[in-house]
CSV table of C-alpha atoms in Angstrom, one decimal:
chain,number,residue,atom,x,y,z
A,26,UNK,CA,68.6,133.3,147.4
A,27,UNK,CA,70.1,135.0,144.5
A,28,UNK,CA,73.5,134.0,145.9
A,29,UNK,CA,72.9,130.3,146.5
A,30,UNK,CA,71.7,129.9,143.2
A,31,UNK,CA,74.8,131.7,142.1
A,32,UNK,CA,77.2,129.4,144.4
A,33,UNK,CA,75.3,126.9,142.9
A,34,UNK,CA,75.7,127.6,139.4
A,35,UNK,CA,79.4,128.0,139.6
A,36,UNK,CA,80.0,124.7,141.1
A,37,UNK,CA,78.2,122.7,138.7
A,38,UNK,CA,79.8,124.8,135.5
A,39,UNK,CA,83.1,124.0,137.7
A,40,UNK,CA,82.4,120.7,137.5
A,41,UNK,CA,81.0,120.3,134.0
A,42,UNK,CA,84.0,122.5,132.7
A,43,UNK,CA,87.0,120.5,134.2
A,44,UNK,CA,85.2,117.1,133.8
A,45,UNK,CA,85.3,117.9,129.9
A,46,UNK,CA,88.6,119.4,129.9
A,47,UNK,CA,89.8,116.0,131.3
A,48,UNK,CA,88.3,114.2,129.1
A,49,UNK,CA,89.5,116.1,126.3
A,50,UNK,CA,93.6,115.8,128.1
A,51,UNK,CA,93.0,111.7,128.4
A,52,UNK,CA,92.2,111.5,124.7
A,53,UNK,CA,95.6,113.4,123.8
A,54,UNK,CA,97.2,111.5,126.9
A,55,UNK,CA,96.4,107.5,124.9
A,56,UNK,CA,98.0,109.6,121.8
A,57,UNK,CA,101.0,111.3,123.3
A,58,UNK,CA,102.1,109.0,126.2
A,59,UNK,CA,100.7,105.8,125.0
A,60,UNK,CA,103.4,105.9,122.5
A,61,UNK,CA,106.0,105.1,124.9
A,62,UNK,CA,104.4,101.7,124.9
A,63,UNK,CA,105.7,100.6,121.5
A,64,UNK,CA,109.1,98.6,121.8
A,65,UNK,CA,111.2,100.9,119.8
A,66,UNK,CA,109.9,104.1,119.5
A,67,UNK,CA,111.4,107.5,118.6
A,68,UNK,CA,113.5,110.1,120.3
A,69,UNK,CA,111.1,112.6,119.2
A,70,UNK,CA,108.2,110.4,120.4
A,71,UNK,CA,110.2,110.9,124.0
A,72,UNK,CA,110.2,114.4,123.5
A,73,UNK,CA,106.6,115.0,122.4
A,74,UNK,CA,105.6,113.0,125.3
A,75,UNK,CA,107.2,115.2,127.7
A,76,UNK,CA,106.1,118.0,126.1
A,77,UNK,CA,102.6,117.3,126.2
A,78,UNK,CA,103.2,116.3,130.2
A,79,UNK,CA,104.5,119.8,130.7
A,80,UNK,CA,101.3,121.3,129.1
A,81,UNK,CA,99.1,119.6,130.7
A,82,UNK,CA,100.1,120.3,134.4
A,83,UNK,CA,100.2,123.8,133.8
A,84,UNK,CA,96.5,123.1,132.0
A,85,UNK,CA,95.3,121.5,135.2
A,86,UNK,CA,97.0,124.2,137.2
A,87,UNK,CA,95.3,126.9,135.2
A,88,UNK,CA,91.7,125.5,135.0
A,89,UNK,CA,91.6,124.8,138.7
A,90,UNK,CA,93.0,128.3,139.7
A,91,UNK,CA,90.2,129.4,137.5
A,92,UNK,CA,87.7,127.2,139.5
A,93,UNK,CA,88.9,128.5,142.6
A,94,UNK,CA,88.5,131.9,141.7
A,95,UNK,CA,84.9,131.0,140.5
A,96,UNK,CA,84.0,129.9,143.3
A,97,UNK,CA,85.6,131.6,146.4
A,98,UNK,CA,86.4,135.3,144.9
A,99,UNK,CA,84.4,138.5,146.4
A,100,UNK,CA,85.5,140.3,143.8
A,101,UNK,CA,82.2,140.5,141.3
A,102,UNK,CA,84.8,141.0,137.9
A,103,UNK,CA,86.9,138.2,138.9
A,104,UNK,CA,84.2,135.9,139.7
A,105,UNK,CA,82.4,137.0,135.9
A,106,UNK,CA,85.9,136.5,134.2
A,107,UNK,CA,86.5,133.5,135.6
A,108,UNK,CA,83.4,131.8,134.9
A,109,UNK,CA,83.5,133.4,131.0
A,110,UNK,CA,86.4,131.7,130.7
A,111,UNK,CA,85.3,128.3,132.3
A,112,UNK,CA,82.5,128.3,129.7
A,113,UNK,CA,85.0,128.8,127.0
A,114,UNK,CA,87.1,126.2,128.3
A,115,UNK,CA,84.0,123.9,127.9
A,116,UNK,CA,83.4,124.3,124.2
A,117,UNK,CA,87.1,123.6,123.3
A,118,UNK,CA,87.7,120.9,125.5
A,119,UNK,CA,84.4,119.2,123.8
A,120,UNK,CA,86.2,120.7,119.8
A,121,UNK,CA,89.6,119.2,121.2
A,122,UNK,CA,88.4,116.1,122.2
A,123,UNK,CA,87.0,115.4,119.0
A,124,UNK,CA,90.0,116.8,117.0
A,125,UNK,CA,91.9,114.2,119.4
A,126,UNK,CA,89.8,111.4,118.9
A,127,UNK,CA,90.5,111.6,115.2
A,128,UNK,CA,93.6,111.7,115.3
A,129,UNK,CA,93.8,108.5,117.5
A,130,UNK,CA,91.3,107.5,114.7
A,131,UNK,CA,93.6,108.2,111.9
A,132,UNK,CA,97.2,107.7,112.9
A,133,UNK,CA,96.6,105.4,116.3
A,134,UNK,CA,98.9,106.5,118.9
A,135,UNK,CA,101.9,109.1,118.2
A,136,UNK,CA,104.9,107.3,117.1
A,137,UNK,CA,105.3,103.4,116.5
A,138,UNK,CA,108.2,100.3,117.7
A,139,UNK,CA,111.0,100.9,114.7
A,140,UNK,CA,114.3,99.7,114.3
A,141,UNK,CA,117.2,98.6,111.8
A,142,UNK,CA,119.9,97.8,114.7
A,143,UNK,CA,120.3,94.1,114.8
A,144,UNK,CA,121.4,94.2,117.8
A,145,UNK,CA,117.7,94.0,118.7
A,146,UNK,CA,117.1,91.3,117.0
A,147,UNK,CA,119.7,89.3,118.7
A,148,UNK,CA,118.7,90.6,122.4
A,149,UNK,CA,114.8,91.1,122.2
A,150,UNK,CA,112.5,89.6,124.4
A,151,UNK,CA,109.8,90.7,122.0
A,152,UNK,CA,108.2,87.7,120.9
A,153,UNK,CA,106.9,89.8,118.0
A,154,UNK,CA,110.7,89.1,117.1
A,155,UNK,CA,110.3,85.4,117.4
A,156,UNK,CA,108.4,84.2,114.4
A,157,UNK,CA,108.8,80.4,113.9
A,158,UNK,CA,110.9,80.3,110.4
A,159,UNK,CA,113.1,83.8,111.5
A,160,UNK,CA,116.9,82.2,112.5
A,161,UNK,CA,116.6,81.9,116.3
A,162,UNK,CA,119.9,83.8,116.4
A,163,UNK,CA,122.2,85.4,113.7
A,164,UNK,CA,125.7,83.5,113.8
A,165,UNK,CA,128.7,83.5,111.8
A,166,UNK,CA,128.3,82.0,109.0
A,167,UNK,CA,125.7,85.1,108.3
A,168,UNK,CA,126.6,88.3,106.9
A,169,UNK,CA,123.0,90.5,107.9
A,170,UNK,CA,122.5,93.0,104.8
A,171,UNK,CA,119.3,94.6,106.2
A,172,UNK,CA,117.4,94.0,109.1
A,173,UNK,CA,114.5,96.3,110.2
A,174,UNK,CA,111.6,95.6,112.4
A,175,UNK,CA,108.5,98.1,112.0
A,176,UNK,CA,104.7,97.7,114.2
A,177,UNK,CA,102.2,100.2,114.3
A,178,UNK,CA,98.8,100.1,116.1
A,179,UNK,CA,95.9,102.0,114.2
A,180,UNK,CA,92.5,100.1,113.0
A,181,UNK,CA,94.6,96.5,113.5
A,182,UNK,CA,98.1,96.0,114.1
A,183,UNK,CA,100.3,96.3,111.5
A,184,UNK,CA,104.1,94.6,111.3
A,185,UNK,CA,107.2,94.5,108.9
A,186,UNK,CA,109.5,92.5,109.8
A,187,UNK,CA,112.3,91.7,107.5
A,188,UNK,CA,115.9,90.0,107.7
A,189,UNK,CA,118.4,89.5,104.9
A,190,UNK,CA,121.6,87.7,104.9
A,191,UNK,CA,124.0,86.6,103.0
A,192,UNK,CA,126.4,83.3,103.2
A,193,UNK,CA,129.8,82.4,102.1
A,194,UNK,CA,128.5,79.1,100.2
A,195,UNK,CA,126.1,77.3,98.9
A,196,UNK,CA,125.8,74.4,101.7
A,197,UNK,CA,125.7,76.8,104.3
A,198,UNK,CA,123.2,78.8,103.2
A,199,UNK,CA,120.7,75.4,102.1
A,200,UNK,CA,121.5,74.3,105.6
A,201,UNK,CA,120.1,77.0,107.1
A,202,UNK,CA,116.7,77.2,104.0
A,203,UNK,CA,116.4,73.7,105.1
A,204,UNK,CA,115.8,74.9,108.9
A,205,UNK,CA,113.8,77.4,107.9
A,206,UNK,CA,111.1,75.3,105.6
A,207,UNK,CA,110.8,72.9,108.2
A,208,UNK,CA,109.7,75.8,111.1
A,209,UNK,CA,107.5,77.3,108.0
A,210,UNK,CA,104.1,76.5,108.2
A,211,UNK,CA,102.6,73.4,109.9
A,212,UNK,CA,99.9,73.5,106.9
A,213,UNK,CA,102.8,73.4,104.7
A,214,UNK,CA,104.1,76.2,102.2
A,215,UNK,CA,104.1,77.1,98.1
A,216,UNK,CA,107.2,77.6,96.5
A,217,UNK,CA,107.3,79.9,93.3
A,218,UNK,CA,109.6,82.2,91.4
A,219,UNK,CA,109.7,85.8,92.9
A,220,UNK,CA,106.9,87.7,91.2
A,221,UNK,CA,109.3,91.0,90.6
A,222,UNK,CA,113.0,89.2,90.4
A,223,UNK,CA,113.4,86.0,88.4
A,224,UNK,CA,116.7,85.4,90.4
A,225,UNK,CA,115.0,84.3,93.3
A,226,UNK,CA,112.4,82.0,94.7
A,227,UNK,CA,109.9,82.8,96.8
A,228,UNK,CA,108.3,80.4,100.1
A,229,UNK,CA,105.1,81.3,101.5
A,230,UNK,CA,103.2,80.2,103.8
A,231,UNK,CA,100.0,77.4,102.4
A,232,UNK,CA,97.5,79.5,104.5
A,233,UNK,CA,94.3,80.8,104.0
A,234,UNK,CA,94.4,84.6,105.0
A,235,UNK,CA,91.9,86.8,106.4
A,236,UNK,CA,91.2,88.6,103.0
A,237,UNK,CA,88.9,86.9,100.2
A,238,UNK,CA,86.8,88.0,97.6
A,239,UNK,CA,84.2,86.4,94.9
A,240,UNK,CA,87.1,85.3,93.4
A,241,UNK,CA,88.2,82.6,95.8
A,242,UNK,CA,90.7,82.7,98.6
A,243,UNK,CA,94.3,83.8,98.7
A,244,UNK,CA,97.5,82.4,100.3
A,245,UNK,CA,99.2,85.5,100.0
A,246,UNK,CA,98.0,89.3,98.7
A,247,UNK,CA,100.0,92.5,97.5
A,248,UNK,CA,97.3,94.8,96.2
A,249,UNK,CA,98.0,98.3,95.8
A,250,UNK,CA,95.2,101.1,96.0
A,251,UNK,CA,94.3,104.5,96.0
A,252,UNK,CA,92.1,106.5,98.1
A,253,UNK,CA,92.2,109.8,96.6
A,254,UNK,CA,95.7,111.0,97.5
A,255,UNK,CA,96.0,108.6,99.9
A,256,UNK,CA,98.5,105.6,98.2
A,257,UNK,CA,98.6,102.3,100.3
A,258,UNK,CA,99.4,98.7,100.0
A,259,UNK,CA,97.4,95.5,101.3
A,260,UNK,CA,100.0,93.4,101.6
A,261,UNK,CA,99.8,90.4,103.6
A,262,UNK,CA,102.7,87.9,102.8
A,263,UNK,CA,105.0,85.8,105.0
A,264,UNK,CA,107.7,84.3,102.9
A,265,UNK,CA,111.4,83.1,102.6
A,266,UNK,CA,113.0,84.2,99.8
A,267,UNK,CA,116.3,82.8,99.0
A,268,UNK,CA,119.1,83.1,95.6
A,269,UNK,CA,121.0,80.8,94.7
A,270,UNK,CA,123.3,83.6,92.3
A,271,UNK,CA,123.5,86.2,95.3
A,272,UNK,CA,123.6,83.4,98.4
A,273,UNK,CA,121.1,85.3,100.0
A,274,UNK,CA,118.3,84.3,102.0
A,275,UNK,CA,115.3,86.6,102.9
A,276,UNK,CA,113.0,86.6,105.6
A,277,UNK,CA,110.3,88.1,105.5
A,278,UNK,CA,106.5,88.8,107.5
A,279,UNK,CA,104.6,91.4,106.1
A,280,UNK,CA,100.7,92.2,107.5
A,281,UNK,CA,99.6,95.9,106.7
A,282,UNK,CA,97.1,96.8,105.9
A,283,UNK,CA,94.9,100.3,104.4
A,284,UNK,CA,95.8,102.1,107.6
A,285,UNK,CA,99.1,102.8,106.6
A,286,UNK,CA,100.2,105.1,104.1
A,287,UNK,CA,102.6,104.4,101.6
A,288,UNK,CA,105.5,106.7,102.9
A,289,UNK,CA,109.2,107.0,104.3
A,290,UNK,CA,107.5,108.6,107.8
A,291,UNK,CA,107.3,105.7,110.3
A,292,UNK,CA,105.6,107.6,113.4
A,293,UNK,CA,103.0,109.0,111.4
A,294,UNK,CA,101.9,105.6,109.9
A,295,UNK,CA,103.7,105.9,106.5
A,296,UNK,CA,105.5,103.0,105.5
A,297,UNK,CA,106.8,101.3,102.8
A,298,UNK,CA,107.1,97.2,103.3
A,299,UNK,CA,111.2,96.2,103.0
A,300,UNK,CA,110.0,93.5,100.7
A,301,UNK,CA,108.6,95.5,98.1
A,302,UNK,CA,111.6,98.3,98.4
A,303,UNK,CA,114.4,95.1,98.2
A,304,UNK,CA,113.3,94.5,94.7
A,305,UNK,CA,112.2,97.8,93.5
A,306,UNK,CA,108.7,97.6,93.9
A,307,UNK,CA,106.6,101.0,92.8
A,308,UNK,CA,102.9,101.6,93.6
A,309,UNK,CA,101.2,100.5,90.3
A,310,UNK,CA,98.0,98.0,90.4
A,311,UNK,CA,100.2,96.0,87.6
A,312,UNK,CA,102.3,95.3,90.1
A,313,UNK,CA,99.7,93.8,92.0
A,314,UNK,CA,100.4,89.9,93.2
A,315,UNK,CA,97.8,86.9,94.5
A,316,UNK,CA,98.9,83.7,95.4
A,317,UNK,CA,95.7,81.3,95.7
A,318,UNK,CA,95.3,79.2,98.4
A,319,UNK,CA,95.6,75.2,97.9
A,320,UNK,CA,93.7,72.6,99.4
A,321,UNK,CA,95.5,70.0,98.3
């Protein structure tokens, strides 16, 4: 009797043990290899993923060799040992579960699509790449200056997307802000002087976005905050911005939001929006810009 209920034991700590433990590998599974996912994603995000693969079989192998010799050993030590260590194996798959769950919480998956080559821009099937008022291809008469494309996935999902270019004259370059006004907005747009350079003027779109307060309701926000030493932006601003002086036009589609950290570390959800950096932008509530929305 004594055995059976032993036999029996075993088995269902066997069970309990490696059903946690592969809970707790899933959870760090959505953040390692879920990464991959994202368009443009790191070398390093490659390598972590592979490392983490490489962990966990030998994981897997481990626990069930230690189930197996739970279960079918004579030897009474081994049989003690091996269910010890099942039990321990239990209580940190149940602490690393929760220490992966925040993490997914926190940062979202490891890594995040990032790029500055404009070669894929010009080749993406992406139609994150395809907004309506972005030139549907970059041709001659442009010179690109920067061109990055940035999307993370954490509490929402979070893109930069910014393209500046320059052209050799003026008709050129009003040819191709006229293209771009008319694909703008089919609720039309607001056109203003740039709220950090008085060279250029700034297009957004005449929308009402997701984010109000008492005060009313906003066409476009740029709101910086603090959260103890966490320093972040709510930014949510699609524009064209275009000079005259340098014959640049600037396109631009900004949605981020308090899950990402102001920061030069793009895999780890630090960001800094290519807008604000273009014209020198520092964290500082002064520097904080509403545009309301119109209903006229």
């Amino acid at each position: 009797m004594k055995k059976v209920f032993n036999k029996i034991f075993t088995l269902i700590l066997s069970v309990i043990s490696f059903g946690t433990f592969l809970n707790a590998l899933s959870i760090f599974a959505s953040y390692y290899i879920d990464a991959l996912g994202y368009a443009y994603h790191s070398d390093k995000v490659v390598h972590d993923a592979y490392v983490f693969g490489i962990i966990a079989v030998l994981l897997i192998v481990f626990v069930l060799t230690l189930i197996i010799l739970a279960i079918f050993t004579k030897n009474k030590r081994t049989g003690i040992v091996s269910k010890f260590i099942l039990v321990v194996i239990f209580i940190l798959s149940i602490y690393a579960f929760l220490v992966g769950f925040s993490m997914l919480l926190v940062n979202g998956s490891n890594g995040c699509s990032y790029t500055e080559d404009i070669e894929n821009y010009v080749n993406s099937d992406n139609d994150d790449f395809r907004i309506s008022y972005f030139p549907e291809e970059i041709t001659d008469e442009m010179t690109v200056v920067q061109y990055s494309y940035y999307q993370k996935s954490i509490d929402t999902h979070n893109h930069d997307i910014y393209l500046e270019v320059k052209f050799k004259d003026v008709e050129t370059m009003e040819q191709h802000l006229l293209i771009a006004k008319e694909t703008f907005s089919d609720g039309g747009y607001i056109e203003y002087q740039n709220p950090y350079d008085s060279s250029f003027t700034d297009i957004t779109k005449n929308t009402w976005v997701l984010y109000s307060s008492s005060e009313g309701k906003f066409a476009s926000i740029i709101q910086f905050e603090d959260r103890e030493e966490y320093k972040y932006v709510n930014m949510i601003y699609q524009s064209i911005t275009y000079s005259y002086e340098e014959l640049t036009i600037i396109y631009n589609y900004t949605d981020i939001g308090d899950d990402i950290e102001i920061g030069h570390d793009p895999d780890y959800g630090k960001f800094y929006p290519k807008y604000l950096e273009k014209f020198g932008v520092q964290h500082d509530p002064k520097n904080n810009f509403e545009y309301r929305y119109s209903e006229n």
